[in-house]
């Protein structure tokens, strides 16, 4: 069964005909070819599929595509336009070696960005609490936490309008 | 002095050059790939652990569904594809089973593939699966390795008596006398839990047979593309030079992807049949139930001591639960074999008798996972040492001091005749103890105890067998299948840019950066002038992939050699161009110059232009800057001591990690930041293995942990900050003094944390061995209940 | 992936929702945040044929005081509850409880009503609802009815929300002055379901109160604290005995044996009550 949806994805209005069984993660990946959103478990446990849905992070494997009609979705691809355009949080992950295989990384970045938007100066414990929904099998989270802290520091030194 | 010398990039904390594409989501994992006309594959998997397959029903109905192209059963696949088999003649007591990639006649674990469906997309394929039904006549299952060895146990493979596929006994008849004559002897048995690597990206395969060229291309999320190509060629009986295997970006592997997968064979066979691209992306439920699992063992260990606390003898036996089949190329015996071969650790052991046994059971097949047997071997030695320390009234660190191999005793020959090339175990341990504040800890522990808190400290010291060198692989017998050399090709292009090609396969380790660091150091060029190509059998020289902590030593060694050849060639060409003797040419910072006259100089780009474009080289030279080198690596040993401080909540049994320190020595580091990242990740997986992760089956072989809600993986909240200290003892046997280290982080945490838990519980129930992993909260409470005596009643002591 | 074919509706009003629910032949489910329902469907453990999304129904997401109650719209997310001034000022234990559900992403989308109607025995809200004496407002074609928490939970994933019903609002009596409440849970890894959870409320005026436990039986269970707390001191042996009695129906699962879960029940009942006593005492001190 297919149904029509209108979804704003990365600031672009998209009209799509989607299978009612399809989850948002599959719609982004298969229909829109936005493959930066990964699927690591399909049951909302790992967070690799994290996107920003109507302004807050959500696990796109647990949202039906058809149920996003009229909604706004931002994916990892919205954070930078090309090789030279990179978000402060992404910059900090490079600097602090906050990624290895990279599979969890897009979701991790979006969770970190939401945390820093809500709480610009988080403690390490708050950082850890904020990324509990993003499993990583490579880093032991050690450098992820360091990177988020570094991003917070970088942001505090950067004018707000430049952060985006 | 010539052009300004640049500091070597070997050992530098260089930021990873590959990171931006991962951060932007501009990566290409297999699941991201699409080809025109691509169809989707889904598998019917068994829900019966052991039984006779009477029939697969519903095939006509499934085929009648719009968009379904093919349903393939085991019998049909058998016409195209030979069964997976792992021959291995080295050990007399070894029996190879056969695994048809799709089961024929008999099913042997829940999750085994019974049929494959090809359809336009995954939805249609899944709809077709709903129409299929496997009629299976159940047979008794056996899920316990000890029970499986008993006479009369259900027999899983007709050619494997008592389900025992491997027995390797490194026997020393003197051991019984040593134990009898010991001043102290302690023994323990532990059951290690079955768990799994769980890379965040599961398996994924895209197979494409091009009828025009008759080439078969297989993209796979694998750690070893060449080995996959060779086995596809052999088992599908298809010309190897018409097969190309590509591992694009790979989202973690940790050993699970260092095996030829049944799904790779099935998709390749189906693509050859249907002449179109086919894709399968494993979902997490499939990953948990059917992908190679690991590390389930029953371990017995006895240590004997003389009156001064010196080890006089070690006896250990490791019975590995191998599950249903054998994974190529390791077979499940890799786990108990490695445990029995590495249990000695960094200690002087005059007499050792160790044995590894591997048993088939009605569970998913076990293969290799980060550390392979070394966590079990380290656990056996380190936990038994703590047991002995408490029995003898010697501080556990002091007992280790008395028994560790001194730095001056290297190279040191192990009980098996292997050679520890170098190291300083005592200094490493002291550094770890000093970092965590071991001296002050006991006072702190006593104070916390007064406040009703139970904290404990524990350590795990280890030697890490790395690289699995050329000769060592021959000695073990694995060399019959995996000779484990590594080849690198270094090509300078006319602009002076450098391309490295290697047969190792990055899946998160940062090879694009570390390999470039090696080349840039030797060739003196900027890091961004080096490109690294791996993971494509058409681009890289034949190689063995990335596993066994081998890429830095084996791949890195090959690259260093090849780059040196290029540098030497550049010097010869420069001598020719500068009309100087080659003995008078120096090469620094990417510039060849005449010694003493630095203005008579040529850059690598100048030399490349002259050689490649103009052919301006000595007559006896080829006009290229392109060198290939094959390196037969050694097996250098890294070493480390991990120390954990835990708190145990004796009401709930919960274990909380308060601190975690690693002091390690992996020789010359290429990039300390990446080394530390590897340790962090390894420790986190070790924490998962010892406290949380457990693949569980009931007695009938039904699988109980089918999702991440039931299979518990540490989150950021369960992994503490990990403090790392480095010592550097360069390996005298490897190129560049490098030692491997990718697995070590995962080797010692089990022992360190279990030792800390046992230490924390001393006031509650005395020191008792932690004999079942993982250390669940319920286990802790039962452990306390089983061992608490009146004298150690916690409530008494509190009041 | 989800293999079951689905007919999907997103009606604009509660009246339309209720009309669509009137389908005797097919398995109809309401879809709110989907944080439980969608993964359950992905795992093949739920097979609804018709999904009715509440996303377009207005006025189901709010927190407001009405009379003696804090009223919360069923579609209010856990994150909204955690951040709500009305909740923090009046029933802070609810924010404490909501803040421990799953993880950030799940709290951003999962809803109070969705969780309560799903009634997973290990979910966070059931013992809280029981301890605080919450009421659930249920609408159907027949009108509106209010069901007390004690009557709401009927079994594993079974509640008073019957065929044709929509849970629209949860009402929690605002604690009287001198009352303290606390929520405590035991999880193996953060974000996972609790093995056992407990919510306690205690009055520092008369030291009466109640403690409720989840995760231990098919429905949350509770016991009054009368006689178990005296002048701010908990009779732990008395509470243990009371908990033992009410956890006779405990079931074993992959997370633990009956014996272990009952021991956790004793521990967490005690910890929740102790924390509630502490808060109640502080409330008293502040007056």
Coordinates of C-alpha atoms in Angstrom, one line a residue, chain C residues 6-245:
Chain C
X6 CA -0.7 -1.4 6.8
X7 CA -3.6 0.9 6.1
X8 CA -2.7 4.3 7.5
X9 CA -4.9 7.2 8.6
X10 CA -4.1 10.5 10.2
X11 CA -7.5 11.9 11.0
X12 CA -7.9 15.6 12.0
X13 CA -10.0 15.1 15.1
X14 CA -10.7 12.8 18.0
X15 CA -14.2 12.2 16.6
X16 CA -12.7 10.9 13.4
X17 CA -10.3 8.8 15.3
X18 CA -13.1 7.2 17.2
X19 CA -15.0 6.6 14.1
X20 CA -12.1 4.8 12.5
X21 CA -11.5 2.7 15.5
X22 CA -15.0 1.2 14.9
X23 CA -13.6 -1.7 12.8
X24 CA -14.6 -5.1 14.0
X25 CA -12.8 -7.1 11.4
X26 CA -9.3 -5.8 11.5
X27 CA -6.6 -5.2 14.0
X28 CA -6.5 -1.5 14.5
X29 CA -3.8 0.3 16.6
X30 CA -3.4 3.9 17.5
X31 CA 0.0 5.4 16.6
X32 CA 1.4 8.2 18.8
X33 CA 5.2 8.5 19.0
X34 CA 5.6 4.9 17.8
X35 CA 8.6 4.3 20.0
X36 CA 7.2 1.0 21.2
X37 CA 4.8 0.1 18.4
X38 CA 7.1 0.6 15.4
X39 CA 10.0 -1.5 16.7
X40 CA 7.5 -4.2 17.9
X41 CA 6.2 -4.3 14.3
X42 CA 9.7 -4.4 12.9
X43 CA 10.5 -7.4 15.1
X44 CA 7.3 -9.1 13.8
X45 CA 5.7 -9.1 17.3
X46 CA 2.8 -6.9 16.4
X47 CA 0.7 -7.1 13.3
X48 CA -1.7 -4.2 13.1
X49 CA -3.6 -3.9 9.8
X50 CA -4.8 -0.4 10.3
X51 CA -2.8 2.4 12.0
X52 CA -4.5 5.5 13.1
X53 CA -2.0 8.3 13.8
X54 CA -2.9 10.9 16.4
X55 CA -0.5 13.4 14.9
X56 CA -3.2 15.7 13.4
X57 CA -5.5 15.5 16.4
X58 CA -5.3 19.0 18.1
X59 CA -5.0 19.6 21.8
X60 CA -3.6 16.2 23.0
X61 CA -0.3 17.7 24.1
X62 CA -0.4 19.9 27.2
X63 CA 0.4 20.1 30.9
X64 CA -2.0 22.2 32.9
X65 CA -3.4 22.5 36.4
X66 CA -7.1 21.9 36.8
X67 CA -8.6 21.9 40.3
X68 CA -6.4 19.6 42.5
X69 CA -5.0 17.8 39.5
X70 CA -2.1 18.1 37.1
X71 CA -3.7 17.3 33.7
X72 CA -1.4 16.0 31.0
X73 CA -2.5 15.4 27.4
X74 CA -1.8 11.9 26.3
X75 CA 0.3 12.9 23.3
X76 CA 2.7 15.0 25.5
X77 CA 6.2 13.6 25.0
X78 CA 8.5 12.5 27.8
X79 CA 10.8 15.4 26.9
X80 CA 8.0 17.9 27.2
X81 CA 7.1 16.4 30.6
X82 CA 10.7 16.6 31.8
X83 CA 10.9 20.3 30.8
X84 CA 7.4 21.4 31.8
X85 CA 7.2 24.1 34.5
X86 CA 3.8 22.8 35.6
X87 CA 5.2 19.3 36.1
X88 CA 8.4 20.5 37.8
X89 CA 6.5 22.8 40.2
X90 CA 3.7 20.5 41.1
X91 CA 4.7 16.8 40.5
X92 CA 8.4 16.9 40.1
X93 CA 8.7 13.1 40.5
X94 CA 6.9 12.8 37.2
X95 CA 9.7 14.7 35.5
X96 CA 12.2 12.5 37.4
X97 CA 10.5 9.4 36.1
X98 CA 10.1 10.7 32.5
X99 CA 13.8 11.8 32.4
X100 CA 14.9 8.2 32.9
X101 CA 12.9 6.8 30.0
X102 CA 15.0 5.4 27.2
X103 CA 17.3 8.0 25.7
X104 CA 17.1 11.5 24.4
X105 CA 15.7 10.5 21.0
X106 CA 13.1 8.3 22.5
X107 CA 12.0 10.9 25.0
X108 CA 11.7 13.4 22.2
X109 CA 9.1 11.4 20.5
X110 CA 7.6 8.9 22.9
X111 CA 4.4 10.0 24.7
X112 CA 2.9 9.6 28.1
X113 CA -0.3 8.2 26.7
X114 CA 1.4 5.9 24.3
X115 CA 3.6 4.4 27.1
X116 CA 0.7 3.9 29.5
X117 CA -1.6 2.4 26.9
X118 CA 1.2 0.1 25.7
X119 CA 1.6 -1.0 29.4
X120 CA 4.9 -2.8 29.2
X121 CA 5.3 -4.3 32.7
X122 CA 8.8 -2.7 32.9
X123 CA 7.8 0.7 31.7
X124 CA 8.5 3.8 33.9
X125 CA 5.0 5.3 34.3
X126 CA 2.9 2.4 35.7
X127 CA 4.3 2.3 39.2
X128 CA 4.2 6.1 39.3
X129 CA 0.6 6.2 38.2
X130 CA -0.3 3.7 40.8
X131 CA 1.6 5.3 43.7
X132 CA 0.4 8.8 42.9
X133 CA -3.2 7.7 42.4
X134 CA -3.4 9.0 38.8
X135 CA -6.5 8.7 36.7
X136 CA -6.7 8.0 33.0
X137 CA -9.3 9.8 30.9
X138 CA -10.6 7.5 28.1
X139 CA -12.8 8.6 25.2
X140 CA -14.9 6.4 23.1
X141 CA -18.1 6.6 21.0
X142 CA -20.0 6.2 24.2
X143 CA -18.4 9.2 25.7
X144 CA -15.7 9.9 28.3
X145 CA -14.8 7.9 31.4
X146 CA -12.2 8.2 34.0
X147 CA -10.3 5.1 35.2
X148 CA -8.1 5.1 38.3
X149 CA -4.6 3.6 37.9
X150 CA -5.6 0.8 40.3
X151 CA -8.2 -0.3 37.7
X152 CA -6.3 0.7 34.6
X153 CA -3.6 -2.0 34.3
X154 CA -5.2 -5.4 33.5
X155 CA -2.3 -7.6 32.4
X156 CA 0.9 -7.7 30.4
X157 CA 0.3 -5.0 27.8
X158 CA -3.4 -4.9 28.6
X159 CA -5.2 -2.0 30.0
X160 CA -8.7 -0.6 30.5
X161 CA -8.2 1.0 27.1
X162 CA -10.5 -1.3 25.1
X163 CA -11.5 -1.7 21.5
X164 CA -12.8 1.7 20.3
X165 CA -11.2 3.7 23.1
X166 CA -8.6 6.5 23.1
X167 CA -6.6 7.5 26.1
X168 CA -6.7 11.3 26.0
X169 CA -5.5 12.6 29.3
X170 CA -3.7 11.6 32.5
X171 CA -4.7 13.3 35.7
X172 CA -2.3 13.3 38.7
X173 CA -3.5 14.7 42.0
X174 CA -1.0 17.4 43.0
X175 CA 0.6 16.2 46.2
X176 CA -0.5 18.0 49.4
X177 CA 2.0 20.0 51.3
X178 CA 4.4 17.9 53.3
X179 CA 4.4 15.1 50.8
X180 CA 7.5 13.8 49.1
X181 CA 7.8 11.4 46.3
X182 CA 10.6 9.6 44.5
X183 CA 11.1 7.3 41.6
X184 CA 13.9 4.7 41.5
X185 CA 14.8 2.1 39.0
X186 CA 17.3 -0.6 38.3
X187 CA 18.6 -0.8 34.8
X188 CA 21.5 -2.9 33.5
X189 CA 22.6 -0.4 30.8
X190 CA 21.2 3.1 30.6
X191 CA 18.3 3.4 28.2
X192 CA 17.2 -0.1 28.6
X193 CA 14.0 -1.2 30.3
X194 CA 14.2 -1.4 34.1
X195 CA 14.4 -4.8 35.8
X196 CA 12.5 -3.4 38.6
X197 CA 11.3 0.2 39.3
X198 CA 9.6 1.8 42.2
X199 CA 7.7 5.0 43.0
X200 CA 7.0 6.0 46.5
X201 CA 5.0 8.9 48.0
X202 CA 5.2 9.7 51.7
X203 CA 3.5 12.5 53.8
X204 CA 5.6 14.1 56.5
X205 CA 2.3 15.1 58.2
X206 CA 1.2 11.6 59.1
X207 CA 3.9 9.5 57.6
X208 CA 1.3 7.7 55.5
X209 CA 2.0 6.9 51.9
X210 CA 2.3 4.3 49.2
X211 CA 5.0 2.5 47.3
X212 CA 4.4 0.9 43.9
X213 CA 6.6 -1.5 42.0
X214 CA 6.9 -2.2 38.3
X215 CA 8.8 -4.8 36.3
X216 CA 8.0 -7.5 38.8
X217 CA 4.6 -8.8 37.8
X218 CA 2.2 -8.5 34.9
X219 CA 0.8 -5.3 36.4
X220 CA 2.3 -2.7 38.8
X221 CA 1.7 -3.6 42.4
X222 CA 1.6 -1.3 45.4
X223 CA 1.3 -1.3 49.2
X224 CA 0.3 1.4 51.7
X225 CA 3.0 2.5 54.1
X226 CA 0.7 3.0 57.1
X227 CA 2.5 1.7 60.1
X228 CA 5.8 1.2 58.2
X229 CA 7.1 4.8 58.6
X230 CA 7.3 6.4 61.9
X231 CA 8.7 9.9 62.5
X232 CA 10.6 9.7 59.2
X233 CA 12.1 6.3 60.0
X234 CA 11.3 3.4 57.8
X235 CA 10.7 -0.1 59.3
X236 CA 12.7 -1.9 56.6
X237 CA 11.9 -5.4 57.8
X238 CA 8.2 -4.5 57.8
X239 CA 8.5 -3.1 54.3
X240 CA 10.4 -6.1 53.1
X241 CA 7.7 -8.4 54.4
X242 CA 5.0 -6.2 52.7
X243 CA 6.9 -6.2 49.4
X244 CA 7.5 -10.0 49.6
X245 CA 3.8 -10.4 50.0

